[in-house]
Amino acid sequence: MLEYLLSFLILTGAVFTFIGSLGLARLKDFYTRLHGPTKATTLGVGSLLIASALLFSTRGDGVSLHEVLVTLFLFITAPVSAHLLAKAALHLELPSLAPAPQEETHDRQAGNSRGPGPHKGA
Amino acid sequence: MLSWVIPVAFALVTAAVAMNFWRLIRGPSLPDRILALDTLYVNTIALLVLLGIHLASALYFEAALLIALMGFVGTVALCKYLLRGDIIE
Amino acid sequence: MRRLLPHPLLTPILALIWLLLNNSLSPGHILLGLLLGWFIPWFTLRFWPERVRIRRPLTLLRFIAVVLYDIVVANLSVARRILGRPAALRPAFVSVPLELKTELAISLLANTICLTPGTVSARLAPDRRCLLVHGLHVPDAGALVASIKQRYEAPLKEVFESC
């Protein structure tokens, strides 16, 4: 029973990691590419780490929960780096499939070429 | 069952790493390359965790934690560089 | 009290992280974790001038459960979109007007939007009135804004900003 659960978690993790990177390689513009890896990999690595915690907890030498720490850390940092990458891409005005946002032109008129402009993020 | 699941998982994650490398080399813009590097860190964590499961050793956990920490700092520093043209303000 | 224990919430969290890092529950580590949890907030007080108050812990728990559920469900849909035809995607930038005021609540909302697949928060307006969100597949922008406001913003407002 445990073996099936572990196998399921490991396979899910590997498949999601693979699909995330497939999105990175396959999609057409930067903004859509951003969605693949930052998301699918968090769930992928998350379930791999849960599998690892389960495996080491059931081997007999006590509960092993420190994998939770890596999961927690990834879940906190992944959105921050995704947000920063999206902000950097908007700042560099990378071409996108979606129509560009309105505020961008507004910002440019405000004379924001480089340096600390009105981009104050969270 | 685990005996065939783990090699399959290794193959999938390795293919993912290969695709990241492709995007890292090919990537038309700088954020693309940074994104590829960031994904590379995360996939390396996945590989290390898999190796830990395969070898039934908890030693690789510290390495995975360190890569998670350093990868995040690296990505943030590179993004800051793109946003401000400068890392330390 | 305020000077001795500036962040009552941070102390148990840091102690828990210390225990997880050491992977043990021995009394010595619990004591050391609590000491560190007391010392670090005290030492870094200048970086965190505001005290965080959680008003409705149950709402926060329900919010976390909703986010975890959304992560799993939306991951499946993003995976399907990646495997499907790229031409069928309809990415879009959507501007979400914000009702939140405090920094913590806004950054939590931005992180939640980034964490749930299919949406990335791209930029916060300088006056903090709206958040620019990029969606991978947005057939209906109004529905996306409504779901973000209802599922994530309302509970966050209740937890961190209700008076």
Short mmCIF file of C-alpha atoms in Angstrom, two decimals:
data_model
loop_
_atom_site.label_atom_id
_atom_site.label_comp_id
_atom_site.label_asym_id
_atom_site.label_seq_id
_atom_site.Cartn_x
_atom_site.Cartn_y
_atom_site.Cartn_z
CA MET A 1 0.00 0.00 0.00
CA LEU A 2 2.73 2.42 1.03
CA GLU A 3 4.74 1.44 -2.00
CA TYR A 4 1.87 2.32 -4.32
CA LEU A 5 1.44 5.70 -2.64
CA LEU A 6 5.17 6.39 -2.90
CA SER A 7 5.25 5.34 -6.54
CA PHE A 8 2.26 7.53 -7.30
CA LEU A 9 3.86 10.57 -5.61
CA ILE A 10 7.22 10.05 -7.31
CA LEU A 11 5.63 9.62 -10.74
CA THR A 12 3.38 12.66 -10.26
CA GLY A 13 6.36 14.74 -9.21
CA ALA A 14 8.51 13.65 -12.14
CA VAL A 15 5.70 14.13 -14.67
CA PHE A 16 4.91 17.63 -13.42
CA THR A 17 8.59 18.60 -13.42
CA PHE A 18 8.81 17.34 -17.00
CA ILE A 19 5.67 19.20 -18.13
CA GLY A 20 6.88 22.41 -16.53
CA SER A 21 10.14 22.27 -18.46
CA LEU A 22 8.27 21.26 -21.60
CA GLY A 23 6.29 24.47 -21.23
CA LEU A 24 9.54 26.38 -20.89
CA ALA A 25 10.88 24.87 -24.10
CA ARG A 26 7.72 24.87 -26.12
CA LEU A 27 5.60 27.98 -25.56
CA LYS A 28 5.97 30.99 -27.79
CA ASP A 29 6.53 34.13 -25.74
CA PHE A 30 8.23 34.89 -22.46
CA TYR A 31 5.12 35.62 -20.42
CA THR A 32 3.44 32.33 -21.24
CA ARG A 33 6.74 30.49 -20.73
CA LEU A 34 6.86 31.92 -17.23
CA HIS A 35 3.76 29.92 -16.28
CA GLY A 36 5.15 26.47 -16.98
CA PRO A 37 8.20 26.12 -14.76
CA THR A 38 7.32 28.33 -11.81
CA LYS A 39 4.09 26.45 -11.23
CA ALA A 40 4.40 22.90 -12.38
CA THR A 41 7.78 22.53 -10.74
CA THR A 42 6.53 23.66 -7.34
CA LEU A 43 3.92 20.91 -7.34
CA GLY A 44 6.37 18.47 -8.95
CA VAL A 45 9.18 19.04 -6.47
CA GLY A 46 6.60 19.32 -3.69
CA SER A 47 5.23 15.83 -4.26
CA LEU A 48 8.75 14.40 -4.69
CA LEU A 49 9.70 15.89 -1.32
CA ILE A 50 6.54 14.52 0.31
CA ALA A 51 7.44 11.11 -1.07
CA SER A 52 10.93 11.45 0.38
CA ALA A 53 9.54 12.48 3.80
CA LEU A 54 7.15 9.50 3.76
CA LEU A 55 9.91 7.08 2.80
CA PHE A 56 12.34 8.23 5.49
CA SER A 57 9.62 8.45 8.15
CA THR A 58 8.57 4.83 7.63
CA ARG A 59 12.06 3.36 7.66
CA GLY A 60 12.05 3.02 11.40
CA ASP A 61 14.45 5.68 12.67
CA GLY A 62 11.85 8.24 13.69
CA VAL A 63 9.82 10.82 11.85
CA SER A 64 11.69 12.73 9.19
CA LEU A 65 10.04 16.02 8.39
CA HIS A 66 12.86 18.24 7.27
CA GLU A 67 11.83 17.82 3.63
CA VAL A 68 8.83 19.95 4.57
CA LEU A 69 11.29 22.80 5.06
CA VAL A 70 12.49 22.67 1.44
CA THR A 71 8.88 22.50 0.23
CA LEU A 72 7.93 25.46 2.38
CA PHE A 73 10.93 27.40 1.18
CA LEU A 74 10.17 26.68 -2.48
CA PHE A 75 6.53 27.69 -2.03
CA ILE A 76 7.62 30.99 -0.52
CA THR A 77 10.37 31.82 -3.00
CA ALA A 78 8.94 30.58 -6.31
CA PRO A 79 6.24 33.28 -6.54
CA VAL A 80 8.73 35.99 -5.61
CA SER A 81 11.12 35.06 -8.40
CA ALA A 82 8.22 34.70 -10.86
CA HIS A 83 6.98 38.17 -9.93
CA LEU A 84 10.45 39.67 -10.29
CA LEU A 85 10.99 37.99 -13.67
CA ALA A 86 7.64 39.27 -14.93
CA LYS A 87 8.52 42.74 -13.71
CA ALA A 88 11.92 42.61 -15.39
CA ALA A 89 10.33 41.44 -18.64
CA LEU A 90 7.79 44.28 -18.53
CA HIS A 91 10.59 46.71 -17.81
CA LEU A 92 12.55 45.50 -20.86
CA GLU A 93 9.31 45.57 -22.90
CA LEU A 94 9.68 42.07 -24.24
CA PRO A 95 7.28 41.21 -27.05
CA SER A 96 4.21 39.35 -25.87
CA LEU A 97 1.34 37.47 -27.48
CA ALA A 98 -1.15 39.28 -25.28
CA PRO A 99 -1.86 42.95 -25.94
CA ALA A 100 0.53 45.03 -23.84
CA PRO A 101 -0.94 46.58 -20.69
CA GLN A 102 -2.09 50.18 -20.67
CA GLU A 103 0.04 51.37 -17.78
CA GLU A 104 3.22 50.54 -19.66
CA THR A 105 2.80 53.37 -22.17
CA HIS A 106 1.82 55.67 -19.35
CA ASP A 107 4.99 54.83 -17.45
CA ARG A 108 7.14 55.37 -20.48
CA GLN A 109 5.71 58.83 -20.99
CA ALA A 110 6.56 59.59 -17.39
CA GLY A 111 10.20 59.29 -18.44
CA ASN A 112 11.08 56.00 -16.89
CA SER A 113 13.92 54.59 -18.95
CA ARG A 114 16.29 53.14 -16.37
CA GLY A 115 17.03 53.51 -12.74
CA PRO A 116 14.68 53.65 -9.79
CA GLY A 117 11.44 54.71 -11.41
CA PRO A 118 7.91 54.27 -10.21
CA HIS A 119 8.31 50.47 -10.13
CA LYS A 120 7.81 49.88 -6.49
CA GLY A 121 6.90 46.23 -6.15
CA ALA A 122 5.62 44.18 -3.30
CA MET B 1 7.08 -1.34 -8.12
CA LEU B 2 9.50 1.32 -6.90
CA SER B 3 12.26 -0.46 -8.79
CA TRP B 4 10.85 0.67 -12.14
CA VAL B 5 9.21 3.92 -11.02
CA ILE B 6 12.48 5.50 -9.90
CA PRO B 7 14.37 5.00 -13.20
CA VAL B 8 11.36 6.39 -15.11
CA ALA B 9 11.30 9.41 -12.81
CA PHE B 10 15.05 9.88 -13.33
CA ALA B 11 14.56 9.81 -17.09
CA LEU B 12 11.73 12.37 -16.96
CA VAL B 13 13.63 14.80 -14.73
CA THR B 14 16.79 14.44 -16.82
CA ALA B 15 14.79 15.23 -19.96
CA ALA B 16 13.45 18.29 -18.14
CA VAL B 17 17.00 19.40 -17.32
CA ALA B 18 17.99 18.92 -20.97
CA MET B 19 15.10 21.15 -22.10
CA ASN B 20 16.16 23.78 -19.59
CA PHE B 21 19.65 23.74 -21.07
CA TRP B 22 18.18 24.14 -24.53
CA ARG B 23 16.25 27.21 -23.41
CA LEU B 24 19.31 28.53 -21.58
CA ILE B 25 21.42 28.37 -24.74
CA ARG B 26 18.74 29.38 -27.20
CA GLY B 27 16.68 31.87 -25.14
CA PRO B 28 16.18 34.99 -27.22
CA SER B 29 16.16 37.41 -24.28
CA LEU B 30 17.89 37.74 -20.91
CA PRO B 31 14.79 37.04 -18.76
CA ASP B 32 14.35 33.81 -20.72
CA ARG B 33 17.82 32.70 -19.73
CA ILE B 34 17.29 33.69 -16.10
CA LEU B 35 14.02 31.75 -16.08
CA ALA B 36 15.83 28.74 -17.54
CA LEU B 37 18.49 28.99 -14.80
CA ASP B 38 15.82 29.26 -12.10
CA THR B 39 14.04 26.19 -13.44
CA LEU B 40 17.38 24.44 -13.59
CA TYR B 41 17.87 24.99 -9.86
CA VAL B 42 14.43 23.59 -9.07
CA ASN B 43 14.96 20.58 -11.31
CA THR B 44 18.33 19.93 -9.71
CA ILE B 45 16.58 19.82 -6.34
CA ALA B 46 14.19 17.26 -7.82
CA LEU B 47 17.15 15.20 -9.10
CA LEU B 48 18.88 15.32 -5.72
CA VAL B 49 15.74 14.28 -3.86
CA LEU B 50 15.27 11.40 -6.29
CA LEU B 51 18.88 10.35 -5.75
CA GLY B 52 18.30 10.45 -2.00
CA ILE B 53 15.25 8.19 -2.38
CA HIS B 54 17.13 5.86 -4.70
CA LEU B 55 20.14 5.50 -2.43
CA ALA B 56 17.97 5.60 0.73
CA SER B 57 20.24 8.25 2.19
CA ALA B 58 19.22 11.47 3.92
CA LEU B 59 22.58 13.09 3.17
CA TYR B 60 21.38 14.81 0.02
CA PHE B 61 18.80 16.87 1.86
CA GLU B 62 21.29 19.52 2.95
CA ALA B 63 22.54 19.92 -0.61
CA ALA B 64 18.96 20.35 -1.85
CA LEU B 65 18.28 22.98 0.82
CA LEU B 66 21.45 24.87 -0.07
CA ILE B 67 20.60 24.86 -3.79
CA ALA B 68 17.11 26.15 -2.97
CA LEU B 69 18.57 29.01 -0.92
CA MET B 70 21.35 29.98 -3.32
CA GLY B 71 19.21 29.60 -6.44
CA PHE B 72 16.63 32.01 -5.10
CA VAL B 73 19.26 34.59 -4.15
CA GLY B 74 20.87 34.28 -7.59
CA THR B 75 17.56 34.75 -9.43
CA VAL B 76 16.64 37.78 -7.35
CA ALA B 77 20.07 39.35 -7.87
CA LEU B 78 19.90 38.85 -11.64
CA CYS B 79 16.36 40.28 -11.81
CA LYS B 80 17.42 43.26 -9.74
CA TYR B 81 20.26 43.80 -12.18
CA LEU B 82 17.83 43.81 -15.10
CA LEU B 83 15.43 46.14 -13.32
CA ARG B 84 17.90 48.70 -12.03
CA GLY B 85 21.13 48.09 -13.88
CA ASP B 86 22.72 47.62 -10.49
CA ILE B 87 22.58 44.98 -7.77
CA ILE B 88 23.46 46.89 -4.63
CA GLU B 89 21.62 50.16 -4.32
CA MET C 1 6.01 43.21 27.00
CA ARG C 2 6.30 44.98 23.67
CA ARG C 3 10.01 45.49 24.07
CA LEU C 4 10.73 42.01 25.33
CA LEU C 5 8.65 40.09 22.81
CA PRO C 6 8.21 42.27 19.73
CA HIS C 7 6.76 39.60 17.45
CA PRO C 8 4.85 36.94 19.38
CA LEU C 9 3.98 35.08 16.18
CA LEU C 10 7.50 34.89 14.84
CA THR C 11 8.97 33.15 17.88
CA PRO C 12 7.10 29.82 17.61
CA ILE C 13 7.51 29.84 13.80
CA LEU C 14 11.28 30.27 14.05
CA ALA C 15 11.46 27.62 16.77
CA LEU C 16 9.50 25.22 14.54
CA ILE C 17 11.83 25.92 11.60
CA TRP C 18 14.84 25.24 13.83
CA LEU C 19 13.34 21.90 14.90
CA LEU C 20 12.60 20.96 11.28
CA LEU C 21 16.11 21.93 10.23
CA ASN C 22 17.63 19.71 12.88
CA ASN C 23 15.03 17.00 12.41
CA SER C 24 14.81 16.32 16.11
CA LEU C 25 12.52 16.92 19.06
CA SER C 26 15.02 16.72 21.91
CA PRO C 27 14.49 19.17 24.82
CA GLY C 28 17.82 20.84 24.10
CA HIS C 29 16.84 21.67 20.55
CA ILE C 30 13.41 22.93 21.65
CA LEU C 31 15.08 25.24 24.16
CA LEU C 32 17.65 26.45 21.64
CA GLY C 33 14.91 27.00 19.05
CA LEU C 34 12.84 29.07 21.45
CA LEU C 35 15.92 31.08 22.42
CA LEU C 36 16.72 31.76 18.76
CA GLY C 37 13.06 32.54 18.09
CA TRP C 38 13.16 35.12 20.84
CA PHE C 39 16.56 36.55 19.94
CA ILE C 40 16.24 36.92 16.17
CA PRO C 41 13.04 39.06 16.15
CA TRP C 42 14.51 41.17 18.92
CA PHE C 43 17.76 41.59 17.00
CA THR C 44 16.08 42.45 13.67
CA LEU C 45 13.40 44.67 15.19
CA ARG C 46 14.30 47.64 13.04
CA PHE C 47 13.44 45.78 9.85
CA TRP C 48 9.95 44.93 11.07
CA PRO C 49 8.52 47.97 12.75
CA GLU C 50 4.89 46.90 12.43
CA ARG C 51 3.41 44.19 14.54
CA VAL C 52 1.47 41.57 12.61
CA ARG C 53 -1.97 40.79 13.94
CA ILE C 54 -4.05 37.88 12.75
CA ARG C 55 -7.65 38.58 13.53
CA ARG C 56 -9.46 35.47 12.34
CA PRO C 57 -7.21 32.40 12.51
CA LEU C 58 -9.97 30.13 11.21
CA THR C 59 -10.44 32.24 8.09
CA LEU C 60 -6.68 32.10 7.54
CA LEU C 61 -6.71 28.30 7.79
CA ARG C 62 -9.61 28.10 5.35
CA PHE C 63 -7.75 30.47 3.02
CA ILE C 64 -4.66 28.22 3.09
CA ALA C 65 -6.80 25.17 2.36
CA VAL C 66 -8.46 26.96 -0.59
CA VAL C 67 -5.06 27.98 -1.97
CA LEU C 68 -3.64 24.45 -1.70
CA TYR C 69 -6.72 23.04 -3.42
CA ASP C 70 -6.44 25.65 -6.17
CA ILE C 71 -2.75 24.87 -6.68
CA VAL C 72 -3.50 21.21 -7.33
CA VAL C 73 -6.54 21.79 -9.56
CA ALA C 74 -5.02 24.62 -11.56
CA ASN C 75 -1.76 22.71 -12.01
CA LEU C 76 -3.70 20.05 -13.86
CA SER C 77 -5.28 22.64 -16.12
CA VAL C 78 -1.94 24.35 -16.84
CA ALA C 79 -0.41 20.96 -17.65
CA ARG C 80 -3.24 20.33 -20.11
CA ARG C 81 -2.74 23.75 -21.73
CA ILE C 82 1.00 23.13 -22.12
CA LEU C 83 0.40 19.76 -23.72
CA GLY C 84 -2.33 21.15 -25.98
CA ARG C 85 -1.89 23.31 -29.05
CA PRO C 86 0.01 26.53 -28.26
CA ALA C 87 -2.13 28.40 -30.80
CA ALA C 88 -5.25 27.73 -28.71
CA LEU C 89 -3.88 29.74 -25.79
CA ARG C 90 -5.33 33.14 -25.07
CA PRO C 91 -2.89 34.94 -22.75
CA ALA C 92 -3.89 38.34 -21.47
CA PHE C 93 -2.86 41.09 -19.09
CA VAL C 94 -5.57 41.86 -16.57
CA SER C 95 -5.56 44.72 -14.12
CA VAL C 96 -7.01 43.85 -10.71
CA PRO C 97 -8.13 46.81 -8.60
CA LEU C 98 -6.98 46.38 -5.00
CA GLU C 99 -8.91 47.04 -1.83
CA LEU C 100 -6.09 45.93 0.47
CA LYS C 101 -4.02 48.61 2.11
CA THR C 102 -1.27 47.05 4.23
CA GLU C 103 2.00 45.91 2.70
CA LEU C 104 1.82 42.43 4.18
CA ALA C 105 -1.65 41.75 2.80
CA ILE C 106 -0.75 43.05 -0.67
CA SER C 107 2.43 40.99 -0.88
CA LEU C 108 0.57 37.90 0.35
CA LEU C 109 -2.06 38.45 -2.35
CA ALA C 110 0.63 38.88 -5.04
CA ASN C 111 2.38 35.72 -3.87
CA THR C 112 -0.86 33.76 -3.83
CA ILE C 113 -1.66 34.87 -7.37
CA CYS C 114 1.82 33.80 -8.47
CA LEU C 115 1.56 30.48 -6.66
CA THR C 116 -1.72 29.41 -8.21
CA PRO C 117 -0.96 28.25 -11.74
CA GLY C 118 -2.18 30.12 -14.76
CA THR C 119 -1.67 33.57 -13.29
CA VAL C 120 1.41 35.63 -12.49
CA SER C 121 1.26 38.98 -10.75
CA ALA C 122 3.46 41.16 -12.91
CA ARG C 123 3.45 44.62 -11.42
CA LEU C 124 1.99 46.66 -8.63
CA ALA C 125 0.94 50.16 -9.60
CA PRO C 126 3.01 52.87 -7.85
CA ASP C 127 -0.02 54.07 -5.91
CA ARG C 128 -0.91 50.49 -4.89
CA ARG C 129 -4.37 50.76 -6.33
CA CYS C 130 -4.14 47.94 -8.83
CA LEU C 131 -2.12 44.86 -9.57
CA LEU C 132 -1.24 43.81 -13.10
CA VAL C 133 -1.79 40.09 -13.59
CA HIS C 134 -0.79 37.99 -16.57
CA GLY C 135 -2.98 34.98 -17.24
CA LEU C 136 -1.98 32.00 -19.35
CA HIS C 137 -5.44 31.36 -20.70
CA VAL C 138 -8.05 34.05 -20.06
CA PRO C 139 -11.29 33.59 -21.97
CA ASP C 140 -13.07 36.06 -19.69
CA ALA C 141 -11.08 38.78 -17.92
CA GLY C 142 -13.99 39.85 -15.70
CA ALA C 143 -14.42 36.34 -14.34
CA LEU C 144 -10.72 36.11 -13.49
CA VAL C 145 -10.78 39.41 -11.60
CA ALA C 146 -13.95 38.41 -9.77
CA SER C 147 -12.52 35.04 -8.75
CA ILE C 148 -9.26 36.60 -7.50
CA LYS C 149 -11.17 39.18 -5.49
CA GLN C 150 -13.62 36.71 -4.04
CA ARG C 151 -11.33 33.74 -3.38
CA TYR C 152 -8.15 35.47 -2.22
CA GLU C 153 -8.62 39.15 -1.52
CA ALA C 154 -11.74 38.94 0.64
CA PRO C 155 -10.30 36.45 3.19
CA LEU C 156 -6.97 38.32 3.33
CA LYS C 157 -8.81 41.56 3.99
CA GLU C 158 -10.80 39.89 6.72
CA VAL C 159 -7.73 38.38 8.38
CA PHE C 160 -5.32 41.30 8.26
CA GLU C 161 -7.38 44.45 7.91
CA SER C 162 -10.74 44.09 9.61
CA CYS C 163 -11.08 46.43 12.53
#
